[in-house]
Short mmCIF file of C-alpha atoms in Angstrom, two decimals:
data_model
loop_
_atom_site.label_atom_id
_atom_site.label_comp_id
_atom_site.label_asym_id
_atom_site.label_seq_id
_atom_site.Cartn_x
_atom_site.Cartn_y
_atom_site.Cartn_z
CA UNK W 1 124.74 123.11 -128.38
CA UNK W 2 121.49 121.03 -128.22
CA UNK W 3 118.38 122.04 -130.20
CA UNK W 4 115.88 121.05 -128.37
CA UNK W 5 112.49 119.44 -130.54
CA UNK W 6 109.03 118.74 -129.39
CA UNK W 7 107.24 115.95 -130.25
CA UNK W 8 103.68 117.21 -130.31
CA UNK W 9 100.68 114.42 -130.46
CA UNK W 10 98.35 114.83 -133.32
CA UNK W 11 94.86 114.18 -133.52
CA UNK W 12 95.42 110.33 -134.34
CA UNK W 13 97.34 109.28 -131.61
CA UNK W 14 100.65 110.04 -134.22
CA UNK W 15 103.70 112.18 -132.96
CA UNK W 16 104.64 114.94 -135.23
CA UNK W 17 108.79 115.57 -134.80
CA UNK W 18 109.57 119.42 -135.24
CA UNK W 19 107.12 121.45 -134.19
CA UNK W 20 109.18 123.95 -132.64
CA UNK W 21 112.77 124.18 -131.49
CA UNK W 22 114.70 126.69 -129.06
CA UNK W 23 118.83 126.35 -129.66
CA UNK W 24 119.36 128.07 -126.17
CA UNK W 25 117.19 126.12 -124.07
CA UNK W 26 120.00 124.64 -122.19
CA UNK W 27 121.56 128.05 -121.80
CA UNK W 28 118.61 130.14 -120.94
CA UNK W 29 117.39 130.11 -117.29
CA UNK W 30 114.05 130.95 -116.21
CA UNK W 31 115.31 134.46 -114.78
CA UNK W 32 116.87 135.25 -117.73
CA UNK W 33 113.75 137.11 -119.19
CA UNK W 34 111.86 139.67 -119.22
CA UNK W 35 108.12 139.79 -119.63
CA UNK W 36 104.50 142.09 -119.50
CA UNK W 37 102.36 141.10 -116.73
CA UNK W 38 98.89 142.84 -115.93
CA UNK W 39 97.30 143.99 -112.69
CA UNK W 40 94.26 142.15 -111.42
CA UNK W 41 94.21 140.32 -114.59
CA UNK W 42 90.27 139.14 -114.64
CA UNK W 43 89.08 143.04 -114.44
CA UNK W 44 86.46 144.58 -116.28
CA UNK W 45 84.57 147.95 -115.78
CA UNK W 46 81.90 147.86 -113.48
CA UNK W 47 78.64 150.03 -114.94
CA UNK W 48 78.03 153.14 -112.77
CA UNK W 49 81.32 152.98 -110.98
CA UNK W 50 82.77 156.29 -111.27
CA UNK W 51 86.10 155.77 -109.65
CA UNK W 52 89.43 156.23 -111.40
CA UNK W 53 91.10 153.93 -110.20
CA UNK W 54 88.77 151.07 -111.18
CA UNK W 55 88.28 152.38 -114.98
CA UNK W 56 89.79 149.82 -116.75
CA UNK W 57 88.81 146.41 -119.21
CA UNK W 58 90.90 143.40 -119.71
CA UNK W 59 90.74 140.84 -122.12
CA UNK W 60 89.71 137.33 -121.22
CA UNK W 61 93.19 135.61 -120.26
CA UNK W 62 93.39 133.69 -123.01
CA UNK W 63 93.76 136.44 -125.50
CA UNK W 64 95.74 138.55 -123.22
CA UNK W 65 98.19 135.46 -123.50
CA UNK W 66 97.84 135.37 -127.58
CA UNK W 67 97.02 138.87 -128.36
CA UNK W 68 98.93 141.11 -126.25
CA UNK W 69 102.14 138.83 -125.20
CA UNK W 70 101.27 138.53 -121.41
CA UNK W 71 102.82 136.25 -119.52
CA UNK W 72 102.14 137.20 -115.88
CA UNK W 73 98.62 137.17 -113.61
CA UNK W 74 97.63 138.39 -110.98
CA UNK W 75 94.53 137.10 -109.41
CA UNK W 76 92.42 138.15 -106.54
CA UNK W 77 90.75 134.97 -105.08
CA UNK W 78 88.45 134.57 -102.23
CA UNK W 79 87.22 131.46 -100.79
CA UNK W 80 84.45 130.29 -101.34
CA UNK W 81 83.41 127.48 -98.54
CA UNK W 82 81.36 125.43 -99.54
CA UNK W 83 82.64 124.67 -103.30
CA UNK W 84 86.04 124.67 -102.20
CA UNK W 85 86.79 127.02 -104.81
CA UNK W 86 87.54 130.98 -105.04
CA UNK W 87 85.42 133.61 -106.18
CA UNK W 88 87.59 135.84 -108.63
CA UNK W 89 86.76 139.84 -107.89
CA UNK W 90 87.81 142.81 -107.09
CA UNK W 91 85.80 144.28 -104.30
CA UNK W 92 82.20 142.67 -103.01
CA UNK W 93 79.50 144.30 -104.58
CA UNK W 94 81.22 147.61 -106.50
CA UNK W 95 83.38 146.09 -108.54
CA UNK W 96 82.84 142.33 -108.97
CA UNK W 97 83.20 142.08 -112.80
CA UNK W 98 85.36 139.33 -113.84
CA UNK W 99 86.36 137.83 -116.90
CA UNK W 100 86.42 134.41 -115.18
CA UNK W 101 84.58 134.07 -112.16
CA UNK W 102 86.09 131.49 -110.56
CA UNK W 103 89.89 130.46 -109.96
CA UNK W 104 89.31 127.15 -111.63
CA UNK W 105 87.92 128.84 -114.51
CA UNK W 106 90.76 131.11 -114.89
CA UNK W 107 93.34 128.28 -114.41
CA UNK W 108 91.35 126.19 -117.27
CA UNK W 109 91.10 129.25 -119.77
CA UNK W 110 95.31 129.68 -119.51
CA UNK W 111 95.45 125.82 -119.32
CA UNK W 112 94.12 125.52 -122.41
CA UNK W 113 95.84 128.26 -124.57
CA UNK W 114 99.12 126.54 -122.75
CA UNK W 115 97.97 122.92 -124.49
CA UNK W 116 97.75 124.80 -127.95
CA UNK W 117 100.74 126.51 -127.51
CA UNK W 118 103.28 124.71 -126.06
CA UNK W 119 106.70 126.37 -127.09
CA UNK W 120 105.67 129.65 -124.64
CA UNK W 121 108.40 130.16 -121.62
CA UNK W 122 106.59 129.49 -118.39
CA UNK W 123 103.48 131.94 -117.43
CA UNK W 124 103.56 133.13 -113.71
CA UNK W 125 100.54 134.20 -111.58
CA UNK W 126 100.17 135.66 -108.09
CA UNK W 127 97.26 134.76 -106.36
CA UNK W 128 96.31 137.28 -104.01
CA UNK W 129 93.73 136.15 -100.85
CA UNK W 130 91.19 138.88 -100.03
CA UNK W 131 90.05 136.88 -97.01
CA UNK W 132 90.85 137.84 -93.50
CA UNK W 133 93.38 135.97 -92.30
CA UNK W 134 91.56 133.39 -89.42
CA UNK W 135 94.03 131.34 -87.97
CA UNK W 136 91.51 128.53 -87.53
CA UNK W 137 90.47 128.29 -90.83
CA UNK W 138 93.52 129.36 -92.79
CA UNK W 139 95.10 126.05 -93.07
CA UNK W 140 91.77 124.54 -95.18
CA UNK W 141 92.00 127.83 -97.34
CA UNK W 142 95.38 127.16 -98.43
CA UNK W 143 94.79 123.14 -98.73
CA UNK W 144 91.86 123.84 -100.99
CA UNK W 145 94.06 126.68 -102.99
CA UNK W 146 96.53 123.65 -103.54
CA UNK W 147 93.99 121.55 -104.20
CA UNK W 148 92.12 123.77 -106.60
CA UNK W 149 96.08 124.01 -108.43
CA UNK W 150 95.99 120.45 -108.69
CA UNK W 151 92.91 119.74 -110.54
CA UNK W 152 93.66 122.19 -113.39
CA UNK W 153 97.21 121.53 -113.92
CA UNK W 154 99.05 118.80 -113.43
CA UNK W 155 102.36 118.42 -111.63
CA UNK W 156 104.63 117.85 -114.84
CA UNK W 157 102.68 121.57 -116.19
CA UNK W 158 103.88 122.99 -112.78
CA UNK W 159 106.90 124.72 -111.51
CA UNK W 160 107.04 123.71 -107.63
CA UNK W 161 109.41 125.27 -105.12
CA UNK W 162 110.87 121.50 -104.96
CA UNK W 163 111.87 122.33 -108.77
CA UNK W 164 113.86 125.12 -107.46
CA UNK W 165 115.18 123.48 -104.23
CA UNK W 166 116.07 119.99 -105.20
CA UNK W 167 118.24 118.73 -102.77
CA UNK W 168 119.40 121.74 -101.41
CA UNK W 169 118.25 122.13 -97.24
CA UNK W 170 115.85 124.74 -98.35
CA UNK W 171 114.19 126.88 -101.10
CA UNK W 172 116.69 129.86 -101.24
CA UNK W 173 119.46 127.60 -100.96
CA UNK W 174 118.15 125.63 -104.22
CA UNK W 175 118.32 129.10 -105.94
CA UNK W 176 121.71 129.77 -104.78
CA UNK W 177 123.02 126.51 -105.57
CA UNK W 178 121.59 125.77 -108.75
CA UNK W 179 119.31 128.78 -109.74
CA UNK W 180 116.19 128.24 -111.64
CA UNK W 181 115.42 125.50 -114.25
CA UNK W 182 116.54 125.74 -117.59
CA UNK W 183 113.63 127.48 -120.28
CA UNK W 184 114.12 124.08 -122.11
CA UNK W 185 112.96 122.20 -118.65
CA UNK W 186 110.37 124.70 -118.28
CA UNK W 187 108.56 125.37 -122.10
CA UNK W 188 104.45 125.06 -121.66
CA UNK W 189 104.70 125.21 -117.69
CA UNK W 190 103.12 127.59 -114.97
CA UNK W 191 104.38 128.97 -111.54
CA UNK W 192 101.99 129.88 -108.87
CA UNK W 193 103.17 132.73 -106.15
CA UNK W 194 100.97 133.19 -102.86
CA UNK W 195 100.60 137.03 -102.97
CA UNK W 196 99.69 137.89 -99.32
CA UNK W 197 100.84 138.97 -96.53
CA UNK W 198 103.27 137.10 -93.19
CA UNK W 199 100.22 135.29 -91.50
CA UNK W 200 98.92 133.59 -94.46
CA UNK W 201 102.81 132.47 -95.92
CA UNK W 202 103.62 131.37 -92.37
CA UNK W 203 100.66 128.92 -92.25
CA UNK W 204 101.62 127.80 -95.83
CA UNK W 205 105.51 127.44 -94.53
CA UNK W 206 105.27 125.81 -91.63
CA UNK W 207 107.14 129.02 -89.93
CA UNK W 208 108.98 129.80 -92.90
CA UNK W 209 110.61 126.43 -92.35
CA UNK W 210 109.80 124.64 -96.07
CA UNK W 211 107.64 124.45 -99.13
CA UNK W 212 108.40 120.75 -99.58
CA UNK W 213 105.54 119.38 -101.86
CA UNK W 214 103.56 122.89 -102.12
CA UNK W 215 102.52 123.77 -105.48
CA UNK W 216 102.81 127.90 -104.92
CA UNK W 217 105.87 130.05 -104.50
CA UNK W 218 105.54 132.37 -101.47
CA UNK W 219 106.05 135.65 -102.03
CA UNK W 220 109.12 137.41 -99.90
CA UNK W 221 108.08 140.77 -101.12
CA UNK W 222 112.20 141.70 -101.09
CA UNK W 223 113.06 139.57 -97.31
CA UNK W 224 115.75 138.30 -98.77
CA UNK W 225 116.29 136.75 -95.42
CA UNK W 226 113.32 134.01 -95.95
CA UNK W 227 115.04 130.12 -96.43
CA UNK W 228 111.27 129.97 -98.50
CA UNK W 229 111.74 133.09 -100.80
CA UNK W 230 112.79 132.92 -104.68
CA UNK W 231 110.02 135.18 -105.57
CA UNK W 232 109.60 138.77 -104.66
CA UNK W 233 106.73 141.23 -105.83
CA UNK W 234 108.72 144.99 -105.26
CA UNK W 235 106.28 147.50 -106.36
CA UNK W 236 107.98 150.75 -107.34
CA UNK W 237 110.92 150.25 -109.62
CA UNK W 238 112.21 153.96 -108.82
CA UNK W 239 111.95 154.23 -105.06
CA UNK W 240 112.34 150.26 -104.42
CA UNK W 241 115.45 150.05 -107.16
CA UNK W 242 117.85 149.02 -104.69
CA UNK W 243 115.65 146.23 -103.55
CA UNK W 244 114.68 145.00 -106.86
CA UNK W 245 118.67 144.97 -107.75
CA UNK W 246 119.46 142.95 -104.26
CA UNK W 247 116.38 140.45 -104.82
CA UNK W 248 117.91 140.30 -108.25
CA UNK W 249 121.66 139.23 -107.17
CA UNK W 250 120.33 136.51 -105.06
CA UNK W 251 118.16 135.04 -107.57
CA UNK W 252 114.42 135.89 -106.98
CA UNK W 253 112.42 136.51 -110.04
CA UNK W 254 111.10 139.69 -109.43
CA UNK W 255 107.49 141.33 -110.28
CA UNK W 256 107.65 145.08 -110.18
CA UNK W 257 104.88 147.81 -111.44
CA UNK W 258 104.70 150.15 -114.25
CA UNK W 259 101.72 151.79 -113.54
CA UNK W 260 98.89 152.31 -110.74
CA UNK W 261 95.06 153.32 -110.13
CA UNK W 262 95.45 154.98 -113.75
CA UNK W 263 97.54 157.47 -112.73
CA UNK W 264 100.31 157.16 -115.50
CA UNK W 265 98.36 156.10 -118.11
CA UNK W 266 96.26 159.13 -117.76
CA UNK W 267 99.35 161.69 -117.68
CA UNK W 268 101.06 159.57 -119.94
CA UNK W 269 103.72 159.34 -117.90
CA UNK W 270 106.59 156.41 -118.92
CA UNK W 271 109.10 157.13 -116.62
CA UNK W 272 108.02 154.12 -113.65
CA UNK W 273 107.67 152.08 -116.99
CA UNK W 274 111.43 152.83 -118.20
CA UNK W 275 112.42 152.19 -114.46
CA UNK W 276 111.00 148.97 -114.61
CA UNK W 277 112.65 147.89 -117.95
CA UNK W 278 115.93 148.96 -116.68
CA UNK W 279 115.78 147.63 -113.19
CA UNK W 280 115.65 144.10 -114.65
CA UNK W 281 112.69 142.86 -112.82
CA UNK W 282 111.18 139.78 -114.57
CA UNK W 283 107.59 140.81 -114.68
CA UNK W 284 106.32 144.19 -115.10
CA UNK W 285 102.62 144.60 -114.31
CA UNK W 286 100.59 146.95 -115.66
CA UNK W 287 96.68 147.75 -116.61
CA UNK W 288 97.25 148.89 -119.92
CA UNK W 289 98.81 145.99 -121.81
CA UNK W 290 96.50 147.55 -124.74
CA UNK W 291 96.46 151.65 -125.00
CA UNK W 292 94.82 153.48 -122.96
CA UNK W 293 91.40 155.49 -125.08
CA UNK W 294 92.75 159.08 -124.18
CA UNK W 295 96.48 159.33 -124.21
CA UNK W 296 97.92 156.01 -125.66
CA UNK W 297 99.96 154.35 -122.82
CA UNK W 298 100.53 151.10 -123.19
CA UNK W 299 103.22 148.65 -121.98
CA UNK W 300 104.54 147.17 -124.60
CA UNK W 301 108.30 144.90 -123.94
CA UNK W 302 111.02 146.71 -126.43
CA UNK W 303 112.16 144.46 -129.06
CA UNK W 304 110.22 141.47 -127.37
CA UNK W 305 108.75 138.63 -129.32
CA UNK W 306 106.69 139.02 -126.97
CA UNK W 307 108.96 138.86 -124.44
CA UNK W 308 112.80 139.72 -124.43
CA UNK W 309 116.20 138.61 -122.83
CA UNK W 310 116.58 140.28 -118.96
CA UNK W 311 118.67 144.00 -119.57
CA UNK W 312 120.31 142.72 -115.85
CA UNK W 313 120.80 139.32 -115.88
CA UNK W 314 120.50 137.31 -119.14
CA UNK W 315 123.96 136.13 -120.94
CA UNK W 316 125.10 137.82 -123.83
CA UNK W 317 124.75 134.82 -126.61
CA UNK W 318 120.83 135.47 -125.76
CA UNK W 319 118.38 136.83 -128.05
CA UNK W 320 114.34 137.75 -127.68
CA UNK W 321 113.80 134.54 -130.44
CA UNK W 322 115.58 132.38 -128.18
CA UNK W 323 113.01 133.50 -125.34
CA UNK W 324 109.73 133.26 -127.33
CA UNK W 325 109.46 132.67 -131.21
CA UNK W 326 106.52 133.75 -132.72
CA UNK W 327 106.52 131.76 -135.63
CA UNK W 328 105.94 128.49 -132.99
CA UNK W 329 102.53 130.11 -131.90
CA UNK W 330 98.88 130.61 -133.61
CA UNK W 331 99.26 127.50 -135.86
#
């Protein structure tokens, strides 16, 4: 079995030889974990907004990431024309607090806790356009969304649909071939899915013909019939549990949800949340990776370190050390 070591560069220009080690990273495959994600990830209470739905803080990323184990995004971005960047926000003018303001800003802040903490299995984050889909305009959105990838993370930080597909004669036949990347390819890297609906993804596609050289993951929202789908966002682990368990037998890493508008967290009801652990989706989003002030829900992964080996579809040898170690973060 290979143990894989990290040569980490020190302040001198000098390598430093065991800074952290995995044993299974040649065994473990991307989708063979399971981790907390959060809903609209940048939000925080609006003053005067008195709707229930809305009544919720996050953290800055950055300490969602180190404090609370969260290794999923979401994002709401619209474009902004003329910086070529996206505003990060809710809704226009009720409830525009944000954490980071703009996408770059967002992709910097998780950047950076990535570059001090390089041993974490890869991060993923949907990006979801608020802008009206214009057919004119759409394919300068999603150039400058690329674009706006590009400059914060490089391409060796990055998990492409070409790191999926290789040679296969499209994305879904990459996964079935080969599946994903091992965690040992894929320690300290980020995955990008484009949360929206069929307009924008067939602009990105090309027709749903190929994601050759694009830096973000469409999202086939369960069409397991897309030759571009690997990732699928399936909302309600109970009603949607036979979709999350055939997105699952193909391959997809799956983002399901534990929780919406409050509802849950204010009855305290866990039983979506013990769906979702069971169902072995991937990512399970939520808006109370902390508790919530009244009744104490919180999503929390069982026995993760933060996060923990997929109930569905990890191998047996695998343990929640093997997926993250604490004891290789917060030096």
């Amino acid at each position: 079995m290979i143990s894989f070591v990290v040569m980490l560069a020190c302040a001198d220009g000098e390598d430093t030889a065991d800074a952290w080690s995995y044993p299974l990273d040649d065994v473990l495959r991307f989708g063979d974990l399971q981790a907390v994600g959060t809903h609209n990830s940048y939000h925080e209470r609006t003053d005067g907004v008195e709707i229930e739905a809305w009544d919720y803080d996050h953290r800055p990323l950055d300490e969602q990431l180190e404090g609370l184990g969260v290794r999923q995004f979401e994002l709401d971005v619209t474009w902004d024309r003329a910086s070529r960047d996206f505003r990060v926000f809710h809704v226009a003018l009720m409830d525009e607090n944000s954490s980071c303001d703009w996408l770059s800003d967002c992709l910097s802040t998780m950047r950076l806790w990535s570059d001090d903490n390089p041993a974490h299995h890869p991060i993923a984050t949907l990006l979801e356009l608020k802008d009206n889909f214009n057919a004119d305009e759409a394919p300068t959105l999603l150039a400058d969304l690329d674009a706006t990838i590009d400059a914060t993370w490089p391409s060796e930080r990055r998990i492409s649909p070409d790191d999926v597909q290789r040679d296969a004669a499209s994305l879904s036949a990459g996964l079935a071939v080969t599946g994903w990347p091992t965690l040992g390819e894929l320690r300290g890297r980020a995955l990008w899915v484009l949360h929206t609906g069929d307009d924008f993804r067939k602009v990105y596609t090309e027709e749903d013909t190929t994601t050759a050289g694009k830096a973000i993951f469409p999202d086939a929202h369960g069409d397991l019939s897309l030759s571009v789908g690997a990732f699928s966002s399936i909302n309600d682990p109970i009603v949607d549990a036979e979709a999350i368990a055939a997105a699952l037998a193909v391959g997809h890493l799956v983002r399901t949800r534990t929780d919406g508008d409050g509802d849950e967290a204010r009855a305290n009801d866990t039983g979506p949340l013990t769906a979702a652990l069971a169902s072995g989706a991937h990512f399970l989003s939520t808006d109370f990776p902390a508790p919530h002030p009244d009744t104490g829900y919180v999503v929390v992964m069982p026995d993760g370190t933060p996060s923990r080996c997929n109930p569905v579809t990890a191998p047996p040898e695998c343990t929640s050390m093997a997926i993250e170690d604490p004891a290789f973060f917060g030096e």
